[in-house]
Tab-separated table of C-alpha atoms in Angstrom:
chain	number	residue	atom	x	y	z
A	1	MET	CA	-0.043	-0.636	-0.007
A	2	THR	CA	1.028	3.717	-0.558
A	3	THR	CA	0.694	6.984	1.727
A	4	GLN	CA	1.553	10.126	2.010
A	5	VAL	CA	3.859	11.284	4.316
A	6	PRO	CA	5.921	14.081	5.967
A	7	ILE	CA	8.756	16.326	5.039
A	8	ARG	CA	11.399	15.893	7.136
A	9	PRO	CA	13.258	19.101	7.510
A	10	THR	CA	15.944	18.147	7.322
A	11	THR	CA	15.906	17.627	3.285
A	12	ARG	CA	15.293	19.275	0.170
A	13	ALA	CA	12.154	20.510	0.477
A	14	ASP	CA	11.527	19.901	-3.270
A	15	HIS	CA	11.419	16.079	-1.588
A	16	ARG	CA	8.265	14.352	-2.250
A	17	VAL	CA	8.330	11.172	-0.387
A	18	GLU	CA	5.427	7.736	-0.528
A	19	LEU	CA	5.465	5.926	2.133
A	20	HIS	CA	5.064	2.024	0.427
A	21	VAL	CA	4.704	-1.261	3.390
A	22	THR	CA	4.932	-4.808	2.560
A	23	SER	CA	6.274	-8.484	3.290
A	24	ALA	CA	9.408	-10.482	3.686
A	25	LEU	CA	8.930	-13.711	1.450
A	26	ASP	CA	8.848	-14.526	6.184
A	27	GLY	CA	5.621	-12.330	6.610
A	28	HIS	CA	7.951	-9.834	8.857
A	29	PRO	CA	7.331	-6.543	8.005
A	30	VAL	CA	9.698	-3.268	5.527
A	31	THR	CA	8.827	-1.196	4.929
A	32	LEU	CA	10.376	2.199	1.633
A	33	LEU	CA	10.036	5.301	0.516
A	34	ARG	CA	9.521	5.900	-2.900
A	35	VAL	CA	11.996	9.827	-2.561
A	36	SER	CA	11.562	12.298	-5.999
A	37	GLY	CA	12.111	15.339	-6.356
A	38	ARG	CA	10.314	17.801	-8.488
A	39	HIS	CA	10.326	16.110	-12.266
A	40	ASP	CA	9.406	12.585	-12.129
A	41	PRO	CA	12.731	10.080	-12.927
A	42	THR	CA	13.587	9.659	-15.995
A	43	ARG	CA	16.041	6.383	-14.718
A	44	GLU	CA	15.096	3.237	-13.807
A	45	PRO	CA	15.273	2.444	-9.831
A	46	VAL	CA	17.689	2.875	-7.056
A	47	ILE	CA	17.439	0.515	-4.386
A	48	LEU	CA	19.015	2.531	-0.468
A	49	VAL	CA	19.866	-0.562	1.315
A	50	HIS	CA	21.244	1.384	4.904
A	51	GLY	CA	23.387	-0.579	7.953
A	52	ALA	CA	22.481	-2.100	10.555
A	53	GLY	CA	20.100	-0.660	14.160
A	54	VAL	CA	19.758	2.745	11.982
A	55	ARG	CA	17.144	3.619	9.230
A	56	GLY	CA	16.828	4.184	4.970
A	57	GLU	CA	17.086	8.161	6.219
A	58	ILE	CA	20.536	7.493	6.599
A	59	PHE	CA	21.094	8.655	3.791
A	60	ARG	CA	19.628	11.374	3.921
A	61	PRO	CA	21.141	13.675	6.590
A	62	PRO	CA	21.006	17.121	7.241
A	63	ALA	CA	23.782	18.158	4.929
A	64	GLU	CA	22.959	20.159	1.854
A	65	ARG	CA	23.075	17.864	-0.868
A	66	THR	CA	22.308	14.515	-0.155
A	67	LEU	CA	23.442	10.548	-2.318
A	68	VAL	CA	19.913	10.995	-2.452
A	69	ASP	CA	19.657	15.157	-3.474
A	70	ALA	CA	22.310	13.679	-6.216
A	71	LEU	CA	21.161	10.016	-7.458
A	72	ILE	CA	17.895	11.776	-8.418
A	73	ASP	CA	19.083	14.628	-10.220
A	74	ASP	CA	20.180	12.516	-12.789
A	75	GLY	CA	16.996	10.875	-12.811
A	76	TRP	CA	17.394	7.594	-10.449
A	77	ASP	CA	13.908	6.892	-9.408
A	78	VAL	CA	14.891	5.782	-5.918
A	79	TRP	CA	13.810	4.136	-2.686
A	80	LEU	CA	15.218	3.878	0.109
A	81	LEU	CA	14.704	0.044	1.593
A	82	ASN	CA	14.351	-0.345	5.909
A	83	TRP	CA	15.219	-4.262	6.549
A	84	ARG	CA	14.027	-6.540	9.897
A	85	ALA	CA	17.257	-4.234	11.178
A	86	SER	CA	15.911	-0.176	11.014
A	87	ILE	CA	15.422	1.059	13.691
A	88	ASP	CA	12.042	2.843	11.551
A	89	LEU	CA	11.062	-1.405	12.553
A	90	ASP	CA	9.831	-3.148	15.729
A	91	PRO	CA	12.720	-4.271	16.866
A	92	VAL	CA	13.938	-8.252	16.923
A	93	ALA	CA	16.963	-11.007	17.047
A	94	TRP	CA	18.078	-11.438	13.526
A	95	THR	CA	21.063	-12.513	11.271
A	96	LEU	CA	22.160	-11.588	8.266
A	97	ASP	CA	21.088	-15.071	6.395
A	98	ASP	CA	17.505	-14.238	7.368
A	99	ALA	CA	18.126	-9.890	5.441
A	100	ALA	CA	19.289	-11.925	2.709
A	101	ALA	CA	17.040	-14.835	2.048
A	102	TRP	CA	13.928	-13.177	2.944
A	103	ASP	CA	14.236	-9.010	3.279
A	104	HIS	CA	16.103	-8.483	0.428
A	105	PRO	CA	14.654	-10.471	-2.674
A	106	ALA	CA	11.088	-8.854	-1.639
A	107	ALA	CA	11.907	-5.535	-1.576
A	108	VAL	CA	13.848	-6.050	-5.141
A	109	ARG	CA	10.858	-7.613	-6.887
A	110	TYR	CA	8.606	-4.707	-4.862
A	111	VAL	CA	10.853	-2.504	-5.881
A	112	SER	CA	10.165	-3.763	-9.878
A	113	SER	CA	6.407	-4.875	-9.346
A	114	VAL	CA	5.248	-0.996	-8.048
A	115	SER	CA	8.345	0.829	-10.653
A	116	GLY	CA	7.441	-1.079	-14.029
A	117	SER	CA	11.139	-1.784	-14.558
A	118	PRO	CA	12.080	-5.000	-14.597
A	119	THR	CA	15.557	-4.438	-13.058
A	120	MET	CA	17.663	-2.095	-11.067
A	121	LYS	CA	20.437	-0.757	-8.999
A	122	ALA	CA	21.569	-0.728	-6.093
A	123	VAL	CA	23.239	1.351	-4.169
A	124	ILE	CA	24.253	-1.252	-0.367
A	125	HIS	CA	25.975	0.018	3.516
A	126	CYS	CA	27.355	-1.725	5.623
A	127	GLN	CA	25.758	-4.410	6.689
A	128	GLY	CA	22.721	-4.145	4.270
A	129	SER	CA	26.213	-3.905	1.378
A	130	THR	CA	26.972	-8.095	3.097
A	131	SER	CA	23.253	-9.565	3.604
A	132	PHE	CA	22.637	-7.932	-0.391
A	133	ALA	CA	25.438	-9.579	-1.433
A	134	MET	CA	24.046	-12.587	0.088
A	135	ALA	CA	21.676	-12.995	-2.023
A	136	ALA	CA	22.484	-11.680	-4.955
A	137	ALA	CA	25.445	-14.416	-4.593
A	138	ALA	CA	22.936	-16.979	-4.191
A	139	GLY	CA	21.261	-15.884	-7.447
A	140	LEU	CA	18.327	-14.957	-5.147
A	141	LEU	CA	18.153	-10.496	-7.443
A	142	PRO	CA	18.299	-10.808	-11.031
A	143	GLU	CA	16.733	-7.946	-11.068
A	144	VAL	CA	19.613	-5.433	-10.241
A	145	THR	CA	22.269	-5.484	-12.460
A	146	THR	CA	24.712	-3.126	-11.221
A	147	ILE	CA	26.294	-3.131	-6.891
A	148	VAL	CA	27.530	-0.081	-5.167
A	149	SER	CA	28.755	-1.845	-2.138
A	150	ASN	CA	30.356	0.700	0.889
A	151	ALA	CA	33.219	-0.806	2.845
A	152	VAL	CA	32.158	-4.358	3.477
A	153	SER	CA	30.826	-7.086	1.063
A	154	LEU	CA	31.968	-10.663	0.472
A	155	HIS	CA	35.420	-11.017	2.738
A	156	PRO	CA	35.476	-9.013	6.220
A	157	VAL	CA	38.075	-7.925	7.353
A	158	ILE	CA	38.100	-5.705	10.526
A	159	PRO	CA	41.299	-3.589	13.006
A	160	PRO	CA	42.568	-6.457	16.178
A	161	VAL	CA	40.310	-4.527	18.682
A	162	SER	CA	36.998	-4.923	17.155
A	163	VAL	CA	38.395	-8.822	16.541
A	164	PHE	CA	38.792	-8.859	20.425
A	165	LYS	CA	35.903	-7.442	21.368
A	166	ILE	CA	33.327	-9.578	18.774
A	167	ARG	CA	35.667	-12.800	19.434
A	168	ARG	CA	36.036	-12.488	23.605
A	169	LEU	CA	34.546	-9.834	25.195
A	170	ARG	CA	30.688	-10.589	22.545
A	171	PRO	CA	30.047	-14.725	24.339
A	172	LEU	CA	29.884	-12.353	28.293
A	173	ILE	CA	27.812	-9.655	26.635
A	174	GLN	CA	25.629	-12.211	24.825
A	175	SER	CA	24.529	-13.769	28.041
A	176	LEU	CA	23.820	-9.785	30.106
A	177	THR	CA	22.398	-8.947	26.944
A	178	PRO	CA	20.162	-9.573	23.775
A	179	TYR	CA	20.963	-6.584	22.271
A	180	LEU	CA	23.673	-3.305	21.608
A	181	ASN	CA	21.497	0.502	21.716
A	182	PRO	CA	24.706	2.714	20.453
A	183	ALA	CA	21.191	5.093	22.107
A	184	TRP	CA	22.710	3.757	26.017
A	185	GLY	CA	24.468	7.461	25.750
A	186	ASP	CA	21.864	9.287	25.682
A	187	GLU	CA	18.246	7.364	27.013
A	188	PRO	CA	20.017	3.478	28.388
A	189	ASP	CA	17.345	0.913	29.182
A	190	SER	CA	18.790	-1.386	30.677
A	191	LEU	CA	21.228	-1.500	33.793
A	192	PHE	CA	23.277	-2.952	31.457
A	193	GLY	CA	22.722	-0.528	29.462
A	194	ARG	CA	23.304	1.693	32.003
A	195	ALA	CA	26.723	0.062	32.670
A	196	ALA	CA	27.819	0.326	28.761
A	197	ARG	CA	26.897	4.327	29.336
A	198	ALA	CA	29.366	4.444	32.055
A	199	ALA	CA	32.069	2.535	31.240
A	200	VAL	CA	31.586	3.960	27.685
A	201	ASN	CA	31.352	7.197	29.016
A	202	LEU	CA	34.634	6.890	31.251
A	203	THR	CA	36.689	5.729	27.428
A	204	HIS	CA	35.111	7.679	25.488
A	205	ARG	CA	36.225	11.664	25.617
A	206	GLU	CA	36.752	12.274	21.689
A	207	CYS	CA	32.888	14.699	21.658
A	208	ASP	CA	30.055	15.472	24.362
A	209	ASN	CA	28.013	13.445	22.144
A	210	ALA	CA	26.771	10.572	24.180
A	211	VAL	CA	25.624	7.977	20.921
A	212	CYS	CA	28.703	8.710	18.800
A	213	ARG	CA	30.024	7.866	21.348
A	214	GLN	CA	28.879	4.379	21.829
A	215	VAL	CA	28.935	3.976	18.296
A	216	SER	CA	32.645	3.392	18.261
A	217	PHE	CA	31.445	1.274	22.009
A	218	THR	CA	29.734	-0.606	19.351
A	219	TYR	CA	30.515	-1.508	16.227
A	220	GLY	CA	34.269	-0.892	15.867
A	221	ALA	CA	38.049	0.527	17.005
A	222	GLY	CA	39.157	4.031	17.587
A	223	ARG	CA	37.977	7.724	19.018
A	224	PRO	CA	35.033	8.301	16.678
A	225	ALA	CA	35.465	4.414	14.959
A	226	LEU	CA	32.583	5.334	11.878
A	227	TRP	CA	33.574	8.786	11.822
A	228	SER	CA	36.312	11.090	11.870
A	229	HIS	CA	34.505	14.713	13.053
A	230	SER	CA	36.449	16.682	11.025
A	231	ASN	CA	34.325	15.156	7.984
A	232	LEU	CA	30.679	16.282	9.715
A	233	GLY	CA	28.993	19.163	10.331
A	234	PRO	CA	27.524	20.492	13.148
A	235	ASP	CA	24.210	19.293	12.397
A	236	VAL	CA	24.694	15.584	11.334
A	237	HIS	CA	27.483	14.887	14.994
A	238	GLU	CA	23.954	16.303	16.637
A	239	TRP	CA	21.399	14.310	14.049
A	240	ILE	CA	23.255	11.351	14.478
A	241	ARG	CA	21.466	10.944	18.266
A	242	GLY	CA	18.683	10.299	16.507
A	243	GLU	CA	19.624	7.531	14.722
A	244	PHE	CA	21.050	4.512	16.328
A	245	GLY	CA	19.018	1.619	17.834
A	246	LYS	CA	18.601	-1.959	18.905
A	247	VAL	CA	21.747	-4.399	16.967
A	248	PRO	CA	21.031	-8.302	18.183
A	249	MET	CA	23.327	-10.646	19.900
A	250	SER	CA	22.577	-12.977	16.990
A	251	PHE	CA	24.152	-9.922	14.487
A	252	PHE	CA	27.212	-9.729	15.562
A	253	ALA	CA	27.692	-13.863	17.077
A	254	GLN	CA	27.787	-14.107	13.068
A	255	MET	CA	30.131	-11.636	11.660
A	256	ASP	CA	32.554	-13.215	14.373
A	257	ALA	CA	31.961	-17.049	12.254
A	258	CYS	CA	32.591	-14.733	9.518
A	259	VAL	CA	34.798	-12.841	10.448
A	260	ARG	CA	36.867	-16.269	11.135
A	261	ALA	CA	35.999	-17.508	8.225
A	262	GLY	CA	37.433	-14.344	6.069
A	263	HIS	CA	34.173	-14.448	4.532
A	264	LEU	CA	31.284	-14.729	4.727
A	265	VAL	CA	28.810	-17.601	6.129
A	266	SER	CA	25.425	-18.208	6.590
A	267	VAL	CA	24.691	-19.810	10.268
A	268	SER	CA	21.087	-20.382	9.644
A	269	ARG	CA	19.186	-22.417	6.952
A	270	ARG	CA	17.878	-20.533	4.615
A	271	GLU	CA	16.681	-21.678	1.119
A	272	GLY	CA	18.767	-20.711	-1.142
A	273	LEU	CA	21.077	-19.998	0.841
A	274	PRO	CA	24.868	-21.258	0.594
A	275	GLU	CA	26.633	-22.520	4.315
A	276	ASP	CA	29.786	-20.429	2.319
A	277	TYR	CA	30.554	-17.340	-0.070
A	278	GLY	CA	33.849	-17.810	-0.072
A	279	VAL	CA	33.671	-21.185	-2.982
A	280	SER	CA	31.522	-20.701	-5.575
A	281	ALA	CA	31.475	-18.171	-8.005
A	282	PRO	CA	28.724	-15.251	-7.402
A	283	GLN	CA	25.229	-16.369	-8.914
A	284	THR	CA	24.134	-12.710	-10.031
A	285	GLY	CA	25.252	-10.239	-13.512
A	286	ALA	CA	25.679	-7.642	-11.230
A	287	ARG	CA	28.462	-5.828	-11.934
A	288	TRP	CA	29.791	-4.657	-8.143
A	289	VAL	CA	31.457	-1.570	-7.667
A	290	LEU	CA	33.296	-1.468	-3.772
A	291	TYR	CA	33.585	1.200	-1.885
A	292	ALA	CA	35.702	2.110	0.988
A	293	GLY	CA	36.735	4.725	2.701
A	294	ALA	CA	40.569	4.425	3.532
A	295	ASP	CA	40.582	5.554	7.141
A	296	ASN	CA	37.830	2.818	8.175
A	297	ARG	CA	37.775	1.203	12.470
A	298	CYS	CA	35.116	-0.435	11.387
A	299	PHE	CA	35.748	-3.090	7.830
A	300	LEU	CA	38.905	-2.273	7.271
A	301	PRO	CA	39.710	-1.395	3.427
A	302	GLU	CA	41.324	-5.015	3.100
A	303	SER	CA	37.616	-5.815	3.144
A	304	GLN	CA	36.320	-4.533	-0.181
A	305	GLU	CA	40.430	-4.972	-1.677
A	306	ARG	CA	39.538	-8.996	-0.835
A	307	THR	CA	36.574	-8.972	-2.928
A	308	TYR	CA	37.468	-6.799	-5.255
A	309	ARG	CA	40.458	-9.478	-6.234
A	310	TRP	CA	38.549	-12.834	-6.124
A	311	LEU	CA	35.505	-10.533	-8.161
A	312	GLU	CA	38.784	-9.163	-11.154
A	313	GLY	CA	39.619	-12.980	-10.867
A	314	LEU	CA	36.277	-14.346	-11.415
A	315	GLU	CA	36.093	-11.900	-14.183
A	316	PRO	CA	39.347	-9.191	-15.051
A	317	GLY	CA	38.063	-6.151	-15.793
A	318	ARG	CA	34.275	-6.069	-15.096
A	319	HIS	CA	33.719	-4.466	-12.228
A	320	ALA	CA	35.363	-1.353	-10.341
A	321	LEU	CA	37.527	-0.950	-7.037
A	322	HIS	CA	37.109	2.735	-5.240
A	323	VAL	CA	38.984	3.375	-1.691
A	324	VAL	CA	38.086	7.607	-0.913
A	325	PRO	CA	41.411	9.170	1.444
A	326	GLY	CA	40.423	10.763	3.940
A	327	TYR	CA	37.302	9.712	4.615
A	328	GLY	CA	36.030	6.743	7.495
A	329	HIS	CA	32.844	4.570	7.157
A	330	LEU	CA	29.493	6.351	7.840
A	331	ASP	CA	31.130	9.354	6.600
A	332	ILE	CA	30.918	8.858	3.175
A	333	PHE	CA	27.661	9.341	3.005
A	334	LEU	CA	27.370	11.508	5.495
A	335	GLY	CA	30.644	13.745	4.769
A	336	ARG	CA	30.427	17.073	3.997
A	337	ASN	CA	31.800	17.532	1.777
A	338	ALA	CA	30.572	14.325	0.586
A	339	ALA	CA	28.705	15.616	-2.518
A	340	ARG	CA	31.427	16.836	-4.418
A	341	ASP	CA	34.682	13.609	-3.393
A	342	VAL	CA	32.687	10.111	-3.966
A	343	PHE	CA	28.688	10.866	-4.717
A	344	PRO	CA	29.558	12.072	-8.564
A	345	GLY	CA	31.755	8.435	-8.655
A	346	MET	CA	28.359	6.887	-7.831
A	347	VAL	CA	26.949	7.892	-9.512
A	348	ALA	CA	29.383	7.558	-12.988
A	349	GLU	CA	29.015	4.229	-11.862
A	350	LEU	CA	25.422	2.747	-11.469
A	351	ALA	CA	25.163	4.452	-15.095
A	352	ARG	CA	28.361	2.666	-16.636
A	353	PRO	CA	27.328	0.449	-18.775
A	354	THR	CA	26.884	-3.461	-17.209
C-alpha cells in the first residue's frame, strides 16, 4: 500500500516522499521510501540499503546535498529500504541470512512491480552490504544489474581491537544482554545499558555526543570509529543522536563466524542460501562497484580489496574498486564534502553500462 508521509525538515524541501509498506518472504514487515524531486524520474530504480541498527534515512542526513539529492538530480527513481535491522521497525533478533533470504528479494521484487522496471541498481552499506551481497551471490536478486557496495561485501576484515571485542567480549556480553544499543548514550533502558554508558563515558572522551561515543564502542575501533569528526558538520553530528538503535547479539555472533572464516558464511538454514560464500562464484550477472574509506576503522579497506581481487579473478576488468582517502565508514555518505568527493563517482558508476 502507499501513503503520503510528511517531508523530513532535514532534507531538501522539494523532495516528495511515498511510504510503501510490504512484507518480507517470511511475513516480517519491511518498508520503502520512494523519494522524488520536482520532476518524474527518467532512469530506472535504485534501491538504497542501510546498515545495522539505523534506517533508510541514513542516506538523507541534514547536509546541504545528500546522495539522494544527487541521484534524483541525475534522474534515478530512488527507493530507501528499511529491512528488519531498521530502527523504524520493531526490534527482533536477526541474522544476515534472514535478510538475504527474505527481506532483500521481497523488496527488490516489490520495487520492480510498483515501478514497472524489470531491472534496477543498488547502493548498499555495511550490514546492508553483506546481507544484500549474500542474496545476490545466491542468485536471489536477478533484477539487480549494478551493486555499489560501501565498506564491506563478501570478505569482512576488522581491526585487531574489534577482533578482541567480537571474539572475547561478545560471549560475555551476550550472556548479559540480547542486544547492544548506541542510544544508551542518551537513554539507557536497562541495568546493562547504564553500565555500558558509564564504561564508554570513561573510555571515550573524543566529543560531547554520548551516542557518537557509544557508536564507537559498538561498531569498531577508534575515537570515533565510524567517521572522522572533521568530516561531519555540526548539524549531522547532532542528528546522529536519533539515528542509531538496537542491534541483536545474534548478528555479532554471525559476524564473528564470518571474520574467522575470512568470508561470509551462513549460520542458519535458509532456502536458497549456500553455507559458504568463499567457494563458488556469485550467481549474479551484476557488476560490482566497491567503495572503501581509506580510514575505515569498522571494516578495514582490505575487506573490499579482498572481494575485488576475488571478483577480478572471476571476471577480469569488469568490476571496480574505489578507496577514498580521508574518509572512514559512514562519512562516505554523511561527510560535509561527500557531495564533492564521493557522490559524483557513485552516480557515474551507476550509469555505466553493465
